[in-house]
Amino acid sequence: MQAVQRVRHRQADVGGLDVFFREAGRPGQPTVLLLHGFPSSSHTFRETMPTLADVAHVIAPDLPGFGMSSSPTVGDYDYTFENLSRTIEGLLDQLGVERFFVYLHDFGAPVGYHLATRAPTRIRGLIVQSGNAHDDGLGEQWDSARAYWADPTDEKRAELPDWLNFAGTRDQYLAGLPDRLRTLHAPESWHLDWERMSRPGNIDAQFALFTDYANHVARFDELAEYHRAHQPPALVLWGRHDPYFDVDEVLAYHRALDRMDAHIYDGGHLLLETHAAECAELMRTFVLDNA
């Protein structure tokens, strides 16, 4: 009988911040670092962790400003993806993690790529789920963001979509989905996200990260060189209805990486909400094949 791998819920003090993380599996197994995106938290991995923990030591932190981790104001914490990566690096050091697979989703992608480019030998492989590293995935839906990044005026900000509210939080889960898939999403996910985003000062923190995403896009050539030079094995998972990152991004990874397996599902941006079992099995096999 296969042992059930239970998830532990823990807190760590990293540089004065309370960082909440979920942990499963046993140290000594290959580590998988699961990095969530906007507007979610480690909650997004709740159904994948027990399956993956059968073969791996799994760590899923809530990034600062998200979930159950501390949410300092923009005056008390530098909300850049590089700084988020420093906080996560501090957590890994506390846990004694040296090498790891990294799951890159949405805002988790720039965090993970900072870890990867700073220390390429630490990365066993990439698991990419709607995590962008090429221009191919940023379609015309990003035009207003690009305009704001190039000229961050009040006028350009007024032209941005109004997404830092409850409706925008819900849309991260449901936008672009046909009715048959919308009904598969449990509403408590976006209610939890919005409750945490509503903390004092958090909207400013989220906008600061959106603004810093321009620096992630500016690093695409650097990431291309990382892919070329180090050729990490990769598993790419995508929802074909994702309205934020175009499926063309999958082919961009295919062109960049020699060892890359891709799976496109009938899902959306928060793919694990509807396809956790399928993705968990693929992740489990990927770890076994590349450990």
Backbone as numpy.savetxt, mean C-alpha at the origin, in Angstrom:
# Nx Ny Nz CAx CAy CAz Cx Cy Cz
-3.48 -32.18 9.98 -4.32 -30.99 9.98 -3.44 -29.73 9.98
-3.77 -28.79 9.11 -3.00 -27.55 9.04 -3.29 -26.67 10.25
-2.22 -26.16 10.87 -2.39 -25.29 12.04 -2.98 -23.96 11.62
-3.86 -23.42 12.45 -4.42 -22.10 12.20 -3.44 -21.04 12.70
-3.06 -20.15 11.84 -2.11 -19.10 12.20 -2.90 -17.87 12.66
-2.89 -17.61 13.93 -3.68 -16.51 14.47 -2.91 -15.20 14.38
-3.65 -14.12 14.20 -3.06 -12.79 14.04 -2.97 -12.11 15.40
-1.81 -11.57 15.71 -1.58 -10.83 16.94 -1.64 -9.33 16.64
-2.16 -8.56 17.58 -2.35 -7.13 17.40 -1.47 -6.41 18.41
-0.51 -5.61 17.92 0.55 -5.11 18.77 0.77 -3.61 18.55
1.50 -3.00 19.48 1.89 -1.60 19.39 3.40 -1.51 19.62
4.05 -0.56 18.94 5.46 -0.29 19.16 5.67 1.21 19.22
6.60 1.62 20.05 7.02 3.02 20.10 8.18 3.19 19.13
7.94 3.95 18.06 8.96 4.18 17.05 9.17 5.69 16.94
10.28 6.16 17.48 10.57 7.59 17.43 9.53 8.45 18.11
8.93 7.91 19.18 7.90 8.66 19.90 6.51 8.49 19.35
6.33 7.74 18.28 5.01 7.46 17.71 4.55 6.08 18.15
3.26 5.95 18.44 2.67 4.63 18.64 2.32 4.06 17.28
3.01 3.01 16.90 2.76 2.35 15.61 2.05 1.03 15.89
0.82 0.94 15.41 0.03 -0.29 15.54 0.40 -1.22 14.39
0.52 -2.51 14.70 0.76 -3.46 13.61 0.16 -4.81 13.96
-0.17 -5.54 12.93 -0.64 -6.92 13.04 0.52 -7.83 12.67
0.62 -8.93 13.38 1.72 -9.87 13.17 1.19 -11.28 13.22
1.69 -12.11 12.33 1.30 -13.52 12.32 2.46 -14.35 11.79
2.38 -15.64 12.00 3.49 -16.50 11.62 4.59 -16.48 12.66
5.71 -17.09 12.32 6.80 -17.24 13.27 8.06 -16.57 12.76
8.73 -15.78 13.58 10.06 -15.28 13.22 10.95 -16.46 12.86
11.77 -16.27 11.86 12.56 -17.37 11.31 12.04 -17.80 9.96
10.74 -17.62 9.74 10.19 -17.79 8.40 10.49 -16.52 7.59
10.44 -16.59 6.25 10.61 -15.36 5.46 9.57 -14.32 5.86
10.01 -13.08 6.02 9.10 -12.01 6.43 8.43 -11.39 5.21
7.14 -11.10 5.35 6.38 -10.34 4.36 5.88 -9.08 5.05
6.27 -7.93 4.54 5.81 -6.63 5.04 4.66 -6.17 4.17
3.47 -6.01 4.77 2.27 -5.61 4.05 2.03 -4.12 4.28
2.12 -3.33 3.21 1.95 -1.88 3.31 0.65 -1.47 2.63
-0.25 -0.96 3.42 -1.57 -0.55 2.92 -1.48 0.80 2.20
-2.59 1.18 1.59 -2.68 2.47 0.91 -3.73 3.36 1.54
-4.04 4.44 0.84 -5.10 5.38 1.26 -6.45 4.78 0.87
-7.44 4.90 1.72 -7.50 5.50 3.06 -7.49 4.44 4.15
-6.93 3.27 3.84 -7.15 2.10 4.67 -6.08 1.95 5.74
-5.86 0.74 6.17 -4.93 0.43 7.26 -4.61 -1.05 7.15
-3.94 -1.59 8.16 -3.67 -3.02 8.17 -4.95 -3.85 8.18
-6.07 -3.21 8.48 -7.37 -3.89 8.44 -7.62 -4.52 7.07
-7.04 -3.96 6.03 -7.27 -4.48 4.68 -6.67 -5.87 4.50
-5.73 -6.26 5.38 -5.05 -7.56 5.24 -5.62 -8.61 6.20
-6.72 -8.32 6.83 -7.23 -9.20 7.90 -7.53 -10.60 7.40
-7.97 -10.74 6.13 -8.35 -12.06 5.63 -7.19 -12.77 4.94
-6.16 -12.05 4.55 -5.04 -12.69 3.85 -3.97 -13.19 4.80
-3.86 -12.56 5.98 -2.73 -12.86 6.86 -2.72 -14.31 7.37
-3.83 -14.91 7.79 -3.75 -16.29 8.29 -3.23 -17.27 7.25
-3.65 -17.13 6.00 -3.17 -18.02 4.94 -1.69 -17.79 4.67
-1.29 -16.55 4.57 0.10 -16.22 4.26 1.02 -16.62 5.42
0.52 -16.52 6.65 1.34 -16.82 7.82 1.67 -18.30 7.96
1.05 -19.14 7.17 1.41 -20.56 7.18 2.83 -20.77 6.69
3.34 -19.84 5.85 4.68 -20.00 5.27 5.57 -18.80 5.53
5.06 -17.77 6.21 5.82 -16.53 6.35 5.58 -15.89 7.71
6.50 -15.05 8.09 6.34 -14.15 9.23 5.77 -12.86 8.66
4.55 -12.52 8.99 3.81 -11.44 8.32 3.67 -10.26 9.27
4.02 -9.08 8.77 3.91 -7.84 9.53 3.10 -6.85 8.70
2.03 -6.32 9.28 1.17 -5.34 8.60 0.99 -4.13 9.50
1.79 -3.07 9.30 1.65 -1.88 10.15 0.60 -0.92 9.62
0.05 -0.14 10.54 -0.72 1.04 10.14 0.28 2.19 10.00
0.34 2.79 8.84 1.25 3.92 8.64 0.84 5.07 9.57
1.78 5.90 10.00 1.41 7.08 10.80 0.33 7.90 10.08
-0.70 8.29 10.83 -1.82 9.02 10.25 -2.95 8.14 9.78
-2.77 6.82 9.89 -3.77 5.87 9.41 -4.12 4.88 10.53
-5.33 4.32 10.43 -5.72 3.24 11.30 -5.55 3.56 12.76
-4.92 2.65 13.48 -4.76 2.77 14.92 -3.41 3.34 15.33
-2.58 3.71 14.36 -1.31 4.35 14.68 -1.52 5.81 15.05
-0.51 6.41 15.64 -0.57 7.83 15.99 -0.86 8.67 14.76
-1.54 9.78 14.99 -1.86 10.72 13.92 -1.41 12.12 14.34
-0.09 12.35 14.39 0.38 13.69 14.76 -0.03 14.71 13.70
-0.04 15.98 14.08 -0.37 17.02 13.12 0.80 17.25 12.18
0.55 17.99 11.11 1.61 18.26 10.15 2.73 19.10 10.77
2.44 19.78 11.86 3.48 20.53 12.55 4.38 19.66 13.40
3.92 18.45 13.71 4.67 17.55 14.59 5.29 16.36 13.87
4.93 16.15 12.62 5.45 15.02 11.88 5.52 15.41 10.41
6.58 15.00 9.74 6.79 15.33 8.34 6.10 14.27 7.48
4.92 14.60 6.97 4.15 13.65 6.18 4.66 13.59 4.74
5.78 12.90 4.60 6.32 12.54 3.29 6.47 11.03 3.26
6.51 10.47 2.07 6.64 9.02 1.98 8.02 8.56 2.43
9.02 9.38 2.20 10.34 9.02 2.70 10.33 8.94 4.23
9.68 9.91 4.89 9.65 9.88 6.34 8.80 8.72 6.86
7.69 8.43 6.19 6.92 7.23 6.57 7.80 5.99 6.48
8.62 5.93 5.45 9.48 4.75 5.29 10.50 4.67 6.41
10.97 5.83 6.90 11.91 5.82 8.03 11.23 5.26 9.28
9.97 5.63 9.48 9.24 5.10 10.64 9.07 3.59 10.51
8.69 3.11 9.33 8.52 1.67 9.14 9.86 0.95 9.25
10.92 1.57 8.78 12.25 0.99 8.93 12.62 0.84 10.40
12.23 1.84 11.21 12.47 1.75 12.65 11.72 0.58 13.27
10.48 0.35 12.81 9.71 -0.79 13.31 10.40 -2.11 12.93
10.83 -2.22 11.68 11.51 -3.45 11.24 12.77 -3.69 12.06
13.50 -2.65 12.34 14.72 -2.80 13.14 14.39 -3.30 14.55
13.33 -2.75 15.14 12.93 -3.22 16.47 12.57 -4.71 16.46
11.95 -5.15 15.37 11.51 -6.53 15.27 12.61 -7.47 14.78
13.78 -6.90 14.46 14.90 -7.71 14.02 14.75 -8.25 12.61
13.99 -7.56 11.78 13.77 -8.00 10.39 14.86 -7.41 9.50
15.56 -8.27 8.78 16.60 -7.81 7.87 16.18 -7.88 6.42
15.70 -9.05 5.97 15.26 -9.19 4.58 13.77 -9.51 4.57
13.08 -9.06 3.51 11.64 -9.23 3.50 11.07 -9.08 2.10
9.94 -9.70 1.88 9.07 -9.39 0.75 8.26 -8.15 1.14
7.90 -7.34 0.16 7.12 -6.15 0.48 5.91 -6.06 -0.44
4.76 -5.84 0.17 3.48 -5.67 -0.53 3.25 -4.17 -0.71
3.06 -3.77 -1.96 2.95 -2.36 -2.32 1.55 -2.06 -2.82
0.79 -1.33 -2.04 -0.55 -0.93 -2.47 -0.71 0.58 -2.32
-1.05 1.27 -3.42 -1.43 2.68 -3.37 -0.34 3.50 -2.65
-0.67 4.21 -1.58 0.32 5.00 -0.84 1.43 4.13 -0.24
1.17 2.85 -0.05 2.21 1.96 0.44 3.33 1.76 -0.57
3.03 1.99 -1.86 4.06 1.78 -2.89 5.23 2.75 -2.73
5.02 4.07 -2.63 6.19 4.94 -2.43 6.92 4.66 -1.13
6.20 4.25 -0.08 6.88 3.88 1.17 7.80 2.69 0.94
7.25 1.65 0.32 8.04 0.45 0.07 9.19 0.67 -0.88
8.99 1.51 -1.89 10.08 1.76 -2.84 11.21 2.57 -2.20
10.90 3.42 -1.22 11.99 4.07 -0.49 12.81 3.03 0.27
12.14 2.07 0.90 12.86 1.00 1.58 13.72 0.22 0.60
13.16 -0.07 -0.57 13.84 -0.91 -1.56 15.05 -0.20 -2.16
14.92 1.06 -2.50 16.04 1.75 -3.15 17.13 2.11 -2.17
16.78 2.29 -0.88 17.81 2.57 0.12 18.65 1.33 0.41
18.02 0.16 0.39 18.72 -1.07 0.74 18.21 -2.21 -0.14
18.61 -2.25 -1.41 18.05 -3.23 -2.35 18.25 -4.68 -1.90
19.33 -4.97 -1.18 19.59 -6.35 -0.80 18.63 -6.86 0.27
17.86 -5.96 0.89 16.89 -6.39 1.91 15.63 -6.97 1.28
15.41 -6.69 -0.01 14.14 -7.04 -0.64 14.21 -8.42 -1.29
13.38 -9.33 -0.80 13.29 -10.67 -1.38 12.41 -10.68 -2.63
11.43 -9.80 -2.67 10.53 -9.75 -3.81 9.44 -8.72 -3.58
8.76 -8.36 -4.67 7.70 -7.36 -4.64 6.35 -8.03 -4.90
5.37 -7.66 -4.08 3.98 -8.02 -4.34 3.25 -6.71 -4.57
2.81 -6.48 -5.79 2.27 -5.17 -6.18 0.78 -5.30 -6.43
0.01 -4.50 -5.71 -1.45 -4.50 -5.91 -1.90 -3.05 -6.03
-2.17 -2.63 -7.27 -2.51 -1.22 -7.52 -1.49 -0.31 -6.86
-0.23 -0.62 -7.10 0.88 0.22 -6.64 1.64 0.71 -7.85
1.67 2.02 -8.06 2.18 2.57 -9.31 3.66 2.90 -9.24
4.40 2.57 -10.32 5.81 2.93 -10.44 6.17 3.38 -11.84
5.15 3.61 -12.70 5.37 4.00 -14.09 4.28 5.01 -14.48
4.59 5.80 -15.51 3.60 6.74 -16.02 2.38 6.03 -16.61
2.56 4.78 -17.02 1.50 4.05 -17.72 0.22 3.96 -16.90
0.36 3.87 -15.57 -0.82 3.70 -14.74 -1.54 4.96 -14.39
-0.94 6.10 -14.70 -1.53 7.39 -14.32 -2.21 8.01 -15.53
-3.46 7.67 -15.71 -4.22 8.16 -16.86 -4.72 9.58 -16.67
-5.70 9.95 -17.50 -6.19 11.33 -17.50 -6.87 11.70 -16.19
-7.24 10.69 -15.38 -7.83 10.99 -14.08 -6.84 11.70 -13.16
-5.57 11.69 -13.51 -4.54 12.37 -12.72 -4.18 13.75 -13.27
-4.88 14.22 -14.29 -4.52 15.50 -14.91 -4.62 16.66 -13.93
-5.69 16.70 -13.13 -5.84 17.81 -12.19 -4.78 17.74 -11.10
-4.40 16.53 -10.70 -3.32 16.39 -9.71 -2.00 16.88 -10.29
-1.71 16.49 -11.52 -0.46 16.96 -12.14 -0.45 18.48 -12.25
-1.59 19.06 -12.59 -1.67 20.52 -12.71 -1.41 21.18 -11.37
-1.95 20.61 -10.29 -1.72 21.18 -8.97 -0.28 21.02 -8.54
0.30 19.85 -8.77 1.70 19.64 -8.40 2.62 20.62 -9.12
2.31 20.92 -10.37 3.14 21.84 -11.14 2.94 23.29 -10.72
1.76 23.61 -10.20 1.42 25.00 -9.83 0.47 24.96 -8.64
1.02 24.73 -7.41 0.17 24.50 -6.23 -0.48 25.77 -5.68
-1.38 26.34 -6.47 -2.11 27.54 -6.07 -3.48 27.17 -5.55
-4.14 28.13 -4.92 -5.51 27.90 -4.45 -6.44 27.60 -5.62
-6.20 28.24 -6.75 -7.04 28.01 -7.92 -6.90 26.58 -8.42
-5.67 26.08 -8.48 -5.46 24.71 -8.94 -5.99 23.70 -7.92
-5.88 24.04 -6.65 -6.41 23.14 -5.62 -7.93 23.03 -5.73
-8.59 24.13 -6.08 -10.05 24.12 -6.21 -10.51 23.23 -7.36
-9.60 22.94 -8.31 -9.95 22.09 -9.44 -9.77 20.60 -9.15
-9.20 20.28 -7.98 -9.00 18.88 -7.61 -10.34 18.24 -7.24
-10.48 16.93 -7.42 -11.68 16.24 -6.94 -11.80 16.40 -5.43
-13.02 16.41 -4.95 -13.27 16.56 -3.51 -13.35 15.15 -2.91
-12.18 14.65 -2.47 -12.11 13.25 -2.04 -11.81 13.07 -0.54
-11.40 14.11 0.15 -11.04 13.97 1.55 -12.26 14.18 2.44
-13.23 13.32 2.25 -14.48 13.35 3.01 -15.05 11.93 3.04
-16.20 11.76 3.66 -16.75 10.42 3.79 -17.05 9.80 2.43
-17.66 10.59 1.53 -18.01 10.06 0.21 -16.77 9.64 -0.57
-15.72 10.46 -0.48 -14.49 10.12 -1.17 -13.83 8.88 -0.60
-13.95 8.71 0.71 -13.41 7.51 1.36 -14.15 6.27 0.87
-15.47 6.35 0.82 -16.27 5.23 0.33 -15.95 4.92 -1.14
-15.72 5.97 -1.92 -15.44 5.77 -3.34 -14.16 4.97 -3.58
-13.21 5.05 -2.67 -11.99 4.25 -2.84 -12.33 2.77 -2.94
-13.40 2.37 -2.29 -13.84 0.98 -2.32 -14.78 0.68 -3.48
-15.68 1.60 -3.78 -16.80 1.27 -4.66 -16.74 1.91 -6.04
-15.97 2.97 -6.22 -15.97 3.67 -7.50 -15.55 2.74 -8.63
-16.28 2.82 -9.73 -15.97 2.05 -10.91 -16.49 0.62 -10.92
-17.12 0.19 -9.83 -17.55 -1.20 -9.73 -18.98 -1.39 -10.22
-19.25 -2.46 -10.94 -20.64 -2.81 -11.24 -21.35 -3.26 -9.97
-22.67 -3.25 -10.00 -23.46 -3.57 -8.81 -23.13 -4.94 -8.25
-22.82 -5.91 -9.11 -22.56 -7.27 -8.62 -21.33 -7.31 -7.71
-20.42 -6.35 -7.88 -19.22 -6.29 -7.04 -19.39 -5.33 -5.87
-20.18 -4.30 -6.05 -20.39 -3.34 -4.95 -20.99 -4.04 -3.73
-21.87 -4.99 -3.98 -22.54 -5.67 -2.87 -21.62 -6.64 -2.13
-20.43 -6.90 -2.65 -19.48 -7.77 -1.97 -18.64 -7.02 -0.93
-18.70 -5.69 -0.96 -17.88 -4.89 -0.06 -18.61 -4.64 1.26
-17.95 -4.97 2.36 -18.52 -4.73 3.69 -18.36 -3.25 4.05
-19.44 -2.54 4.35 -19.37 -1.10 4.56 -18.58 -0.68 5.78
-18.36 -1.58 6.75 -17.61 -1.16 7.93 -16.19 -0.73 7.58
-15.66 -1.18 6.44 -14.29 -0.82 6.08 -14.16 0.68 5.88
-15.01 1.28 5.05 -14.86 2.72 4.83 -15.37 3.54 6.02
-16.29 2.99 6.79 -16.69 3.69 8.01 -15.52 3.75 9.00
-14.78 2.66 9.13 -13.60 2.65 9.99 -12.56 3.64 9.47
-12.30 3.61 8.17 -11.32 4.53 7.59 -11.68 5.98 7.87
-12.95 6.32 7.64 -13.34 7.73 7.82 -13.30 8.12 9.29
-13.65 7.23 10.19 -13.58 7.55 11.60 -12.16 7.91 12.00
-11.18 7.20 11.46 -9.78 7.49 11.79 -9.28 8.73 11.05
-9.74 8.94 9.83 -9.34 10.14 9.09 -9.92 11.41 9.69
-10.99 11.27 10.44 -11.66 12.43 11.03 -10.96 12.94 12.29
-9.88 12.32 12.70 -9.14 12.81 13.85 -8.63 14.22 13.59
-8.49 15.04 14.62 -8.07 16.43 14.42 -6.75 16.52 13.65
-6.75 17.31 12.59 -5.55 17.55 11.81 -5.24 16.50 10.77
-6.04 15.41 10.73 -5.67 14.31 9.83 -5.92 14.64 8.36
-6.93 15.44 8.06 -7.18 15.80 6.67 -5.98 16.56 6.11
-5.40 17.45 6.91 -4.19 18.15 6.47 -3.05 17.17 6.23
-2.95 16.17 7.08 -1.90 15.17 6.90 -2.10 14.39 5.60
-3.35 14.03 5.31 -3.63 13.29 4.09 -3.35 14.14 2.85
-3.66 15.43 2.93 -3.38 16.28 1.78 -1.87 16.46 1.60
-1.14 16.50 2.70 0.32 16.60 2.60 0.89 15.38 1.89
0.36 14.19 2.18 0.83 12.99 1.49 0.45 13.01 0.01
-0.77 13.45 -0.29 -1.16 13.60 -1.69 -0.18 14.53 -2.41
0.16 15.63 -1.79 1.09 16.58 -2.40 2.46 15.94 -2.61
2.90 15.15 -1.63 4.22 14.50 -1.74 4.22 13.38 -2.77
3.05 12.92 -3.18 3.02 11.88 -4.22 3.70 12.37 -5.50
3.73 13.67 -5.70 4.46 14.23 -6.85 5.93 13.82 -6.81
6.50 13.74 -5.62 7.90 13.33 -5.50 8.07 11.85 -5.81
7.05 11.05 -5.53 7.09 9.64 -5.94 7.07 9.54 -7.46
6.20 10.28 -8.11 6.14 10.26 -9.57 7.47 10.72 -10.16
8.09 11.72 -9.54 9.37 12.23 -10.03 10.48 11.19 -9.90
10.27 10.16 -9.08 11.27 9.12 -8.88 11.10 7.95 -9.86
10.18 8.02 -10.79 9.92 6.87 -11.65 11.17 6.43 -12.41
12.00 7.36 -12.87 13.23 6.96 -13.55 14.17 6.23 -12.60
14.24 6.69 -11.36 15.06 6.01 -10.36 14.52 4.61 -10.08
13.20 4.47 -10.03 12.61 3.16 -9.80 12.84 2.24 -11.00
12.81 2.79 -12.19 13.11 2.00 -13.38 14.53 1.45 -13.32
15.46 2.28 -12.84 16.84 1.82 -12.71 16.95 0.75 -11.62
16.20 0.92 -10.52 16.17 -0.12 -9.49 15.67 -1.45 -10.07
14.57 -1.41 -10.81 14.05 -2.62 -11.43 15.09 -3.24 -12.37
15.71 -2.39 -13.21 16.67 -2.89 -14.19 17.88 -3.53 -13.51
18.40 -2.87 -12.49 19.65 -3.31 -11.88 19.46 -4.53 -10.97
18.32 -4.59 -10.27 18.16 -5.61 -9.24 17.17 -6.72 -9.60
16.27 -6.46 -10.53 15.34 -7.46 -11.03 14.70 -8.30 -9.90
14.03 -7.64 -8.95 13.36 -8.42 -7.91 12.24 -9.25 -8.51
12.05 -10.48 -8.05 10.87 -11.23 -8.48 9.62 -10.48 -8.05
8.57 -10.56 -8.85 7.37 -9.77 -8.56 6.11 -10.57 -8.85
5.14 -10.36 -7.99 3.77 -10.83 -8.19 2.90 -9.59 -8.27
2.19 -9.41 -9.38 1.37 -8.22 -9.59 -0.09 -8.64 -9.61
-0.88 -8.00 -8.74 -2.31 -8.27 -8.60 -3.07 -6.99 -8.90
-4.14 -7.09 -9.68 -4.84 -5.86 -10.09 -6.32 -6.11 -10.21
-7.11 -5.09 -9.92 -8.53 -5.11 -10.19 -8.81 -4.34 -11.47
-9.46 -4.97 -12.41 -9.62 -4.34 -13.72 -10.55 -3.13 -13.69
-11.32 -2.98 -12.60 -12.22 -1.83 -12.47 -11.60 -0.69 -11.65
-10.32 -0.79 -11.31 -9.68 0.25 -10.52 -9.75 1.58 -11.28
-10.46 2.59 -10.73 -10.58 3.86 -11.45 -9.40 4.81 -11.23
-8.48 4.44 -10.37 -7.39 5.35 -10.00 -6.09 5.00 -10.71
-5.78 3.71 -10.84 -4.55 3.27 -11.50 -4.92 2.36 -12.67
-4.55 2.79 -13.87 -4.94 2.06 -15.07 -4.25 0.70 -15.13
-4.93 -0.25 -15.74 -4.41 -1.61 -15.86 -3.19 -1.64 -16.78
-2.95 -0.59 -17.57 -1.73 -0.51 -18.38 -0.47 -0.62 -17.52
-0.60 -0.27 -16.23 0.54 -0.36 -15.33 1.05 -1.79 -15.20
0.15 -2.76 -15.34 0.57 -4.16 -15.24 1.56 -4.50 -16.35
1.28 -4.04 -17.56 2.19 -4.30 -18.67 3.51 -3.57 -18.49
3.48 -2.41 -17.84 4.73 -1.69 -17.57 5.63 -2.51 -16.65
5.06 -3.15 -15.64 5.85 -4.05 -14.80 6.36 -5.24 -15.61
5.53 -5.74 -16.50 5.93 -6.87 -17.33 7.15 -6.52 -18.18
7.17 -5.32 -18.73 8.32 -4.90 -19.54 9.57 -4.68 -18.70
9.38 -4.30 -17.44 10.52 -3.93 -16.61 11.19 -5.11 -15.93
10.43 -6.16 -15.63 10.93 -7.22 -14.76 10.93 -8.57 -15.48
12.02 -9.32 -15.33 12.15 -10.61 -15.98 11.32 -11.68 -15.28
11.24 -11.60 -13.94 10.52 -12.61 -13.17 9.28 -11.95 -12.59
8.22 -12.00 -13.35 6.99 -11.28 -12.96 5.79 -12.11 -13.37
4.88 -12.31 -12.41 3.64 -13.04 -12.65 2.50 -12.09 -12.34
1.55 -11.97 -13.25 0.46 -11.00 -13.08 -0.90 -11.70 -13.13
-1.81 -11.18 -12.30 -3.18 -11.69 -12.26 -4.13 -10.50 -12.18
-5.04 -10.42 -13.12 -6.02 -9.33 -13.18 -7.39 -9.90 -12.84
-8.01 -9.31 -11.82 -9.27 -9.83 -11.30 -10.44 -8.90 -11.62
-11.61 -9.45 -11.50 -12.85 -8.69 -11.67 -13.14 -7.97 -10.35
-12.31 -6.96 -10.06 -12.40 -6.23 -8.81 -12.00 -4.80 -8.99
-11.86 -4.10 -7.86 -11.56 -2.68 -7.91 -10.26 -2.33 -7.22
-10.20 -1.11 -6.70 -8.97 -0.56 -6.11 -8.61 -1.29 -4.81
-9.59 -1.60 -3.98 -9.36 -2.35 -2.74 -9.65 -3.82 -3.02
-8.77 -4.44 -3.79 -9.00 -5.78 -4.33 -9.17 -6.83 -3.25
-8.47 -6.70 -2.13 -8.53 -7.73 -1.09 -9.89 -7.77 -0.40
-10.69 -6.73 -0.56 -12.03 -6.77 0.02 -12.93 -7.79 -0.68
-12.60 -8.13 -1.91 -13.44 -9.06 -2.68 -12.70 -10.32 -3.09
-11.36 -10.28 -3.13 -10.58 -11.41 -3.63 -9.46 -11.79 -2.68
-9.73 -11.74 -1.38 -8.70 -12.03 -0.39 -8.20 -13.47 -0.51
-9.10 -14.42 -0.66 -8.69 -15.82 -0.68 -7.81 -16.12 -1.88
-8.21 -15.64 -3.05 -7.42 -15.89 -4.26 -6.03 -15.27 -4.15
-5.99 -14.02 -3.70 -4.71 -13.31 -3.60 -3.82 -13.93 -2.53
-4.40 -14.36 -1.43 -3.60 -14.97 -0.36 -2.92 -16.24 -0.84
-3.62 -17.05 -1.60 -3.01 -18.28 -2.10 -1.87 -17.97 -3.07
-2.06 -16.97 -3.93 -0.99 -16.59 -4.84 0.22 -16.05 -4.08
-0.03 -15.24 -3.06 1.06 -14.70 -2.26 1.80 -15.82 -1.54
1.07 -16.78 -1.02 1.68 -17.92 -0.34 2.61 -18.67 -1.29
2.14 -18.95 -2.49 2.96 -19.66 -3.48 4.18 -18.83 -3.88
3.99 -17.52 -4.03 5.09 -16.63 -4.41 6.19 -16.66 -3.36
5.82 -16.63 -2.10 6.81 -16.69 -1.03 7.56 -18.04 -1.07
6.83 -19.12 -1.22 7.46 -20.44 -1.26 8.42 -20.56 -2.45
8.04 -19.99 -3.57 8.86 -20.09 -4.77 10.12 -19.23 -4.71
10.10 -18.19 -3.86 11.20 -17.21 -3.89 11.91 -17.05 -2.54
11.58 -17.89 -1.58 12.22 -17.78 -0.26 13.67 -18.27 -0.33
